[in-house]
Short mmCIF file of N, CA and C in Angstrom, two decimals:
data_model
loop_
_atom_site.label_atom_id
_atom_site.label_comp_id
_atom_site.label_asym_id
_atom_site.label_seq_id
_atom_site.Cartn_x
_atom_site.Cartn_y
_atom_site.Cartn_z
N UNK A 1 80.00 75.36 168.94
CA UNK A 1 80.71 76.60 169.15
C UNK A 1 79.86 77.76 168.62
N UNK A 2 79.47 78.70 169.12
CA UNK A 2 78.78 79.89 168.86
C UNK A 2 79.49 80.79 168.04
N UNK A 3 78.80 81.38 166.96
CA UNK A 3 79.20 82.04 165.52
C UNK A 3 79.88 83.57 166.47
N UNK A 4 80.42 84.16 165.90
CA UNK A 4 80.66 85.55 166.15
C UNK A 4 79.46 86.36 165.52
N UNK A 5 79.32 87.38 166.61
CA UNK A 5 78.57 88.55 165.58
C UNK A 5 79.03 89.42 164.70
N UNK A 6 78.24 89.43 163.52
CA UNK A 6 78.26 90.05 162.86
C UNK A 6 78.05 92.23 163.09
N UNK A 7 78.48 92.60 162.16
CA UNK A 7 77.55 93.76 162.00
C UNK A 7 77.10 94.15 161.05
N UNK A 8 76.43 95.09 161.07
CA UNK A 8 75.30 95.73 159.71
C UNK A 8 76.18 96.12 158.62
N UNK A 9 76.95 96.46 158.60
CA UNK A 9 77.88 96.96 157.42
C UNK A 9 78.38 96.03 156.54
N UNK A 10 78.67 94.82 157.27
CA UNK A 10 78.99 93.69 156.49
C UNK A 10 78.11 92.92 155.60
N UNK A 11 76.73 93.23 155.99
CA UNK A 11 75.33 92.51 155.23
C UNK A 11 75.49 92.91 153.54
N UNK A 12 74.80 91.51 153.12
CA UNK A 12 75.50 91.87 151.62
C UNK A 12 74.17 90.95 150.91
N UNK A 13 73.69 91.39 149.80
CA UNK A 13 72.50 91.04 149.13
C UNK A 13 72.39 89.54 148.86
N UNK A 14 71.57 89.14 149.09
CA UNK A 14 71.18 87.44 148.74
C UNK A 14 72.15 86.83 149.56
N UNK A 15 72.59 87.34 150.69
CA UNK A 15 73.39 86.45 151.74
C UNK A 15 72.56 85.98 152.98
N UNK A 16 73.41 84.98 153.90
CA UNK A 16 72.51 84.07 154.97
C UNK A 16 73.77 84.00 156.45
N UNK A 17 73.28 83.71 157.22
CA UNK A 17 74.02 82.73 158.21
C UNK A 17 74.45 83.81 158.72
N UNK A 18 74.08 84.77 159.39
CA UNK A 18 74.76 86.49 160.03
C UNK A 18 73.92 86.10 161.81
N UNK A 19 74.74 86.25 162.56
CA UNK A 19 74.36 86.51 164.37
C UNK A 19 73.92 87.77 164.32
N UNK A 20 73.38 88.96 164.73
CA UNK A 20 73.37 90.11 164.84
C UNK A 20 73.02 90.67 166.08
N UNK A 21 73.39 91.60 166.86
CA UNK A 21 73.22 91.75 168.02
C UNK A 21 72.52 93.57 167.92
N UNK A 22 70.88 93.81 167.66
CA UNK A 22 70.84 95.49 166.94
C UNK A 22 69.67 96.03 168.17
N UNK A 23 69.51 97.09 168.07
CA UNK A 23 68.23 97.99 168.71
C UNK A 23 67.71 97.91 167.87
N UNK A 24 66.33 98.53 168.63
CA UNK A 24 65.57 98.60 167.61
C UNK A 24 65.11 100.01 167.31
N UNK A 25 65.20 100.81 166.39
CA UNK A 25 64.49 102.37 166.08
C UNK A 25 63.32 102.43 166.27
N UNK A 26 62.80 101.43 164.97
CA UNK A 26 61.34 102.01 164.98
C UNK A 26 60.60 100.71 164.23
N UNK A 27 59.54 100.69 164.28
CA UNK A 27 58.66 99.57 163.79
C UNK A 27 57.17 99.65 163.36
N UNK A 28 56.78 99.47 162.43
CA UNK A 28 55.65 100.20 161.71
C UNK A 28 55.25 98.33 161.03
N UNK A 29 53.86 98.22 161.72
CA UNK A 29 53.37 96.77 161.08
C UNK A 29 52.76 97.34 159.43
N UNK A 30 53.44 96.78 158.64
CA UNK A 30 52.76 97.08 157.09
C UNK A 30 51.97 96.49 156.87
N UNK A 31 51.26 94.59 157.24
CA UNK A 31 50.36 93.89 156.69
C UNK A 31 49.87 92.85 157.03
N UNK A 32 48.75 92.12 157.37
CA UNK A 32 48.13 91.06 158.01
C UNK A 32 47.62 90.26 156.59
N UNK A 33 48.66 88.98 156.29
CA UNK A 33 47.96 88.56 154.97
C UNK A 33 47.48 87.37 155.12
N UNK A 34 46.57 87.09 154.74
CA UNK A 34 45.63 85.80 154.92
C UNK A 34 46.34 84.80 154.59
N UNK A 35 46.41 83.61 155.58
CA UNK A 35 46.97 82.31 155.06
C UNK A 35 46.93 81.75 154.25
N UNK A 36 47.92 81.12 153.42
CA UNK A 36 47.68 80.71 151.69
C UNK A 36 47.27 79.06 151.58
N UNK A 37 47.37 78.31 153.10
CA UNK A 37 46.92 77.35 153.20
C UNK A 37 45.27 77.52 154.29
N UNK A 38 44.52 77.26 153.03
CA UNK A 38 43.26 77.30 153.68
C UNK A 38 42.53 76.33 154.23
N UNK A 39 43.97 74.78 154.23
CA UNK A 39 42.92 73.61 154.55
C UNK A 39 43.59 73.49 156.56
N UNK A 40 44.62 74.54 156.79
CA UNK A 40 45.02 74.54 157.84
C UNK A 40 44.40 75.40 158.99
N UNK A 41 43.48 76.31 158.36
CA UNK A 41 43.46 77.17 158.96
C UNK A 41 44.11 78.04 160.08
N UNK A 42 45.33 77.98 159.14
CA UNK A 42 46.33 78.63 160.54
C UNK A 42 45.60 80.01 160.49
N UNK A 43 46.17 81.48 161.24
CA UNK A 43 46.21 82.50 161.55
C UNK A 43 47.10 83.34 160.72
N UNK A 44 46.21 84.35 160.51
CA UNK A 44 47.09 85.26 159.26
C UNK A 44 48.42 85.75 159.62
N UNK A 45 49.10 86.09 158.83
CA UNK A 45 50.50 86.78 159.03
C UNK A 45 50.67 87.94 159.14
N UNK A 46 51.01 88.35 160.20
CA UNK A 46 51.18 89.97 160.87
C UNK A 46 52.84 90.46 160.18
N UNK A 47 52.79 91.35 159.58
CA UNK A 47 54.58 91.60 159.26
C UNK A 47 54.59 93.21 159.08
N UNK A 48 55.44 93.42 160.29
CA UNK A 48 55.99 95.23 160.33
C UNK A 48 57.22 95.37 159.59
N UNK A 49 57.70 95.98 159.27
CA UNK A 49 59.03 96.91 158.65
C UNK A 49 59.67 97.72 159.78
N UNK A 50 60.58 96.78 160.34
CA UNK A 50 61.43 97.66 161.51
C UNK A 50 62.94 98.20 161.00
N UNK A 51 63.53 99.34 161.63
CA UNK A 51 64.83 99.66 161.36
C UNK A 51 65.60 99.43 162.72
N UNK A 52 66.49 98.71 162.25
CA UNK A 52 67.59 98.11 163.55
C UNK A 52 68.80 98.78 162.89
N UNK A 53 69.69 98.62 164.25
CA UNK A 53 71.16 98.68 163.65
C UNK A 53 72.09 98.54 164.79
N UNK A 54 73.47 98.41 164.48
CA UNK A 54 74.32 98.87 165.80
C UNK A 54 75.48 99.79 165.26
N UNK A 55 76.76 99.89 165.62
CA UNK A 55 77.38 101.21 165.68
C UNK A 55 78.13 100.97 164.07
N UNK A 56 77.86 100.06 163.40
CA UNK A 56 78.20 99.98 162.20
C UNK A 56 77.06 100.93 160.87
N UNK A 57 75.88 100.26 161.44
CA UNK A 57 74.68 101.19 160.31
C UNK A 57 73.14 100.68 160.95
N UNK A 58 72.66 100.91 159.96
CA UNK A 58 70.79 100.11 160.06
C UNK A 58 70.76 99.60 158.27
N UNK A 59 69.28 99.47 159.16
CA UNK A 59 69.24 98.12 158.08
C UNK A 59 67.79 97.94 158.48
N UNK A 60 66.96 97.85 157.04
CA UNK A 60 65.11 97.61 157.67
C UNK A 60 65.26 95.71 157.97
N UNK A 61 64.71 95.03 158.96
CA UNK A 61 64.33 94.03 159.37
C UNK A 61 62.82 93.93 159.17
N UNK A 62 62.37 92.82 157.95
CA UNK A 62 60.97 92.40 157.81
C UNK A 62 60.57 91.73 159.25
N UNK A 63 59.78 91.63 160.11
CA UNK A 63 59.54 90.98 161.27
C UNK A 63 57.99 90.53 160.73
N UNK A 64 58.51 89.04 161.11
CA UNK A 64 57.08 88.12 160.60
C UNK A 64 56.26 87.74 162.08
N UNK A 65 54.92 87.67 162.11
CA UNK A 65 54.36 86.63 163.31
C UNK A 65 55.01 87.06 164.99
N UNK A 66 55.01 86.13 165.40
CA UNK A 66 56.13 86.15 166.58
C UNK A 66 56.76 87.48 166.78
N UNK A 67 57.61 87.64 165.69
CA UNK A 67 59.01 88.69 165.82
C UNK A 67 58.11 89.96 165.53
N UNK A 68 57.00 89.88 165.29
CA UNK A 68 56.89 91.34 165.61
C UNK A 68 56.30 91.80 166.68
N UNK A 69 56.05 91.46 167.88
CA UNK A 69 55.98 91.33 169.70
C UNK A 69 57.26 91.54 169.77
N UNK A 70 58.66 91.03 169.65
CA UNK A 70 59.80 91.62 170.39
C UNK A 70 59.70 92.89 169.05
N UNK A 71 59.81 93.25 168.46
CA UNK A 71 60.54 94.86 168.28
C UNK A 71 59.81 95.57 168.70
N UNK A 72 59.72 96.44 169.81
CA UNK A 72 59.70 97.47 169.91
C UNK A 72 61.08 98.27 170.32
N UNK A 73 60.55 99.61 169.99
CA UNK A 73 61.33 100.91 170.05
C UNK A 73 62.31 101.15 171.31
N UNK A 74 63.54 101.13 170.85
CA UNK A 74 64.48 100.93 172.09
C UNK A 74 65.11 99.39 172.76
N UNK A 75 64.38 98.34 172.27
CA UNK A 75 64.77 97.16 172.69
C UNK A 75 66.29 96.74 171.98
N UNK A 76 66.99 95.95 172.47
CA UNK A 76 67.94 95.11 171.83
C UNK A 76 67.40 93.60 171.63
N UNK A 77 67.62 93.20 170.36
CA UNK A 77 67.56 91.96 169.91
C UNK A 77 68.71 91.25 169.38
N UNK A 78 68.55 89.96 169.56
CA UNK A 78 70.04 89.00 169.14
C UNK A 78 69.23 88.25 167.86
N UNK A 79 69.37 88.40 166.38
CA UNK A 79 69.16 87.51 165.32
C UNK A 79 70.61 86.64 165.13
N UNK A 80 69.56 85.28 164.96
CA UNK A 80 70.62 84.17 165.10
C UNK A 80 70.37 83.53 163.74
N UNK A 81 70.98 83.38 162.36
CA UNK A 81 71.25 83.08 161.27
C UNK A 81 70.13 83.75 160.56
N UNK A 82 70.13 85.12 160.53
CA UNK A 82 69.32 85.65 159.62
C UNK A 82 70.17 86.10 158.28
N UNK A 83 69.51 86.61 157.77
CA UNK A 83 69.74 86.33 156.08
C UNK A 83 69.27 87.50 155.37
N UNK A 84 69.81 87.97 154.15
CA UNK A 84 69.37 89.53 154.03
C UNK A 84 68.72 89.02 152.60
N UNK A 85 67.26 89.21 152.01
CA UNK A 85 66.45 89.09 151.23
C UNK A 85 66.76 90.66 150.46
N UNK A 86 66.20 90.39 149.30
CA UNK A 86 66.37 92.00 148.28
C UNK A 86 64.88 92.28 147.88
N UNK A 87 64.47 93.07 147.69
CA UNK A 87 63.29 93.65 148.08
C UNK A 87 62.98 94.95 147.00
N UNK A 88 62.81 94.84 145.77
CA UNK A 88 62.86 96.20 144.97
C UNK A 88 64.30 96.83 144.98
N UNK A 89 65.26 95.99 144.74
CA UNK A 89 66.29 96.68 144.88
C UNK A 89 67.50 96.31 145.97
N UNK A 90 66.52 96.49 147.45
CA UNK A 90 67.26 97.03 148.29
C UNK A 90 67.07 95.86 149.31
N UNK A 91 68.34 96.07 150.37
CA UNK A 91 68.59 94.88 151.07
C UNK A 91 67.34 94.81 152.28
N UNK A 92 66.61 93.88 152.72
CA UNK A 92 65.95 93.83 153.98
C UNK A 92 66.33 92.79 154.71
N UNK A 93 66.60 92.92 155.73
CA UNK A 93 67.13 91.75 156.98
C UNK A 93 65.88 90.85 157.17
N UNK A 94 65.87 89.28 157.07
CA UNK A 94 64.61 88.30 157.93
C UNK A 94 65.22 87.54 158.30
N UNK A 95 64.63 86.95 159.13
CA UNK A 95 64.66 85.41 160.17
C UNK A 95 63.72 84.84 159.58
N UNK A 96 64.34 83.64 159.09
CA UNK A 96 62.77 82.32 159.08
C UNK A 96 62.95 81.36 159.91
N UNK A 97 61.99 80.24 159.49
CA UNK A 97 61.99 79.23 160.44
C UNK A 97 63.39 78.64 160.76
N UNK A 98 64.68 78.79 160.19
CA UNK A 98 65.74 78.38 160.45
C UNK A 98 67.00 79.27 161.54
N UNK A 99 66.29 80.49 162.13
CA UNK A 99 66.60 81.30 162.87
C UNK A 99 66.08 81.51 164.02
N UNK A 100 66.21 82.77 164.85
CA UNK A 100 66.01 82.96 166.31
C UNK A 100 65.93 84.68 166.33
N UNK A 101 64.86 85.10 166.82
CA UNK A 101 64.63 86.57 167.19
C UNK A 101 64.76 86.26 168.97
N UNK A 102 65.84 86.91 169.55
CA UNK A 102 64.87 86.98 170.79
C UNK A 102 65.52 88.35 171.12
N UNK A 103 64.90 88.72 172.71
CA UNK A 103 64.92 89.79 173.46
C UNK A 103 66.45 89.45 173.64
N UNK A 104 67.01 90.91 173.94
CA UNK A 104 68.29 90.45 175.07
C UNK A 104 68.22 91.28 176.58
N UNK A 105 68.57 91.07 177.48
CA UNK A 105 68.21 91.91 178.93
C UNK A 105 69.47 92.79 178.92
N UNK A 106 69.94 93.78 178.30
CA UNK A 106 70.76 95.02 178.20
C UNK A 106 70.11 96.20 178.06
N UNK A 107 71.07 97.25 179.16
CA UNK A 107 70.30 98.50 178.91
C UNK A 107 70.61 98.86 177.34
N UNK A 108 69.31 99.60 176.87
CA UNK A 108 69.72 100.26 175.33
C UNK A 108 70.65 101.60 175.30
N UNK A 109 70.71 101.98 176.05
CA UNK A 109 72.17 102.92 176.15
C UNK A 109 72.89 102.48 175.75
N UNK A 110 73.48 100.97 176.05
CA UNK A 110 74.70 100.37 175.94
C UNK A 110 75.07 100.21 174.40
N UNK A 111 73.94 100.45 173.66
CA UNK A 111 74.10 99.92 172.11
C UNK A 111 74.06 101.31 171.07
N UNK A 112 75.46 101.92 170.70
CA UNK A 112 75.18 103.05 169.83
C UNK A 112 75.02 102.66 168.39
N UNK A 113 73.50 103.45 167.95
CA UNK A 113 73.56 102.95 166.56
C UNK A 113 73.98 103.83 165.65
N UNK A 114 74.71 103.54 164.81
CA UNK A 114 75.23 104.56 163.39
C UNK A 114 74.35 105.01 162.15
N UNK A 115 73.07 105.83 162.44
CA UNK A 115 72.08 105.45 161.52
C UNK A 115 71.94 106.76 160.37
N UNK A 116 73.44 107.13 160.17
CA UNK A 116 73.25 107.85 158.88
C UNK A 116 73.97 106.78 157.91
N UNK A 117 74.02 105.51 158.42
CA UNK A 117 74.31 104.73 157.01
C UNK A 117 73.62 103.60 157.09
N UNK A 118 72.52 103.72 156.27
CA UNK A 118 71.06 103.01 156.27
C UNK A 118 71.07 101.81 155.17
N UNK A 119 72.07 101.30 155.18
CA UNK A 119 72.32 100.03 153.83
C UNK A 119 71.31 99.78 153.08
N UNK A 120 69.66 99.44 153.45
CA UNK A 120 68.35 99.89 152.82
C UNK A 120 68.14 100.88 152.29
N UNK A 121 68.91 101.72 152.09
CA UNK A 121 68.51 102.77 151.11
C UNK A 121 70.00 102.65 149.63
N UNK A 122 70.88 101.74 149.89
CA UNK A 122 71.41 101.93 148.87
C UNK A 122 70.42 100.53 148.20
N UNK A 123 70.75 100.96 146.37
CA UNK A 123 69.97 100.37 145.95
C UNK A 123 71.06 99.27 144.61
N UNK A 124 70.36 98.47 144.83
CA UNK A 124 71.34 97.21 143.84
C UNK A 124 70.82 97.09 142.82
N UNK A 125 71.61 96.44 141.66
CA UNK A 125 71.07 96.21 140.56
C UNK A 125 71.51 94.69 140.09
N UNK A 126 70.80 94.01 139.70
CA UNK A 126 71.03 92.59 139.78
C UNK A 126 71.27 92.64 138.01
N UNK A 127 73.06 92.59 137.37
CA UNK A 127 73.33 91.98 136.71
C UNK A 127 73.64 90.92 135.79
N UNK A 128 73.16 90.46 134.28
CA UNK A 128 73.31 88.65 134.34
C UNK A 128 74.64 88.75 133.41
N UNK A 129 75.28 88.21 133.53
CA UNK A 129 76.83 87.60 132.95
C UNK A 129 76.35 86.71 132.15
N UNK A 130 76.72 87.02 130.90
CA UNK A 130 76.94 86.26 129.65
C UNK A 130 78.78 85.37 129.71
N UNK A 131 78.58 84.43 129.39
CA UNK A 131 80.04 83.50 129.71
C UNK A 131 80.52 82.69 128.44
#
């Protein structure tokens, strides 16, 4: 049975298992880092900093490898059990190997995004409880 989607407003720090159905704003590749297994010689890791959202908010999406060929500017994407990582603070959306980036074939008209509430810019503070 297929999960319901989620939306951006509901994303909540060190959480997992979210459908998301977002555009994409904008996408800026931050870094190509050399593979940490050097007996594989895989291919380095390409990773942009994109801002998605839908009519709930945005939200920056780390896009690794692969996923950063589908974001571009104006596209809609469907993330299928992505997971929101904390990052200096603040929430960033990823997919790993236990997820799904793909394209979806909808006009981007169809998707209004709400992007004066940017959940990446509020900032958390990770408390420890004494018991």
């Amino acid at each position: 049975m297929e999960s319901p989607l989620s939306k951006v407003e509901e994303l909540r720090p060190c959480s997992q298992g979210y459908n998301l159905l977002l555009k994409v704003l904008s996408a800026k590749p931050v870094a190509i880092q050399p593979s940490r297994d050097r007996q594989r010689q895989q291919p380095q890791m390409r990773i942009a900093e994109c801002i998605v959202g839908d009519d709930t908010g945005v939200v920056v999406f780390t896009a690794r490898n692969d996923q950063v060929d589908l974001m571009k500017v104006g596209a809609i994407v469907e993330l299928k059990n992505a997971k929101v990582d904390m990052y200096k603070g603040s929430m960033r959306l990823a997919v790993d190997r236990s997820g799904t980036v793909k394209p979806v074939e909808s006009p981007a008209s169809e998707l209004k995004v709400k992007e004066d509430n940017n959940l990446s810019l509020i900032e958390f503070e990770r408390i420890t409880m004494v018991m």
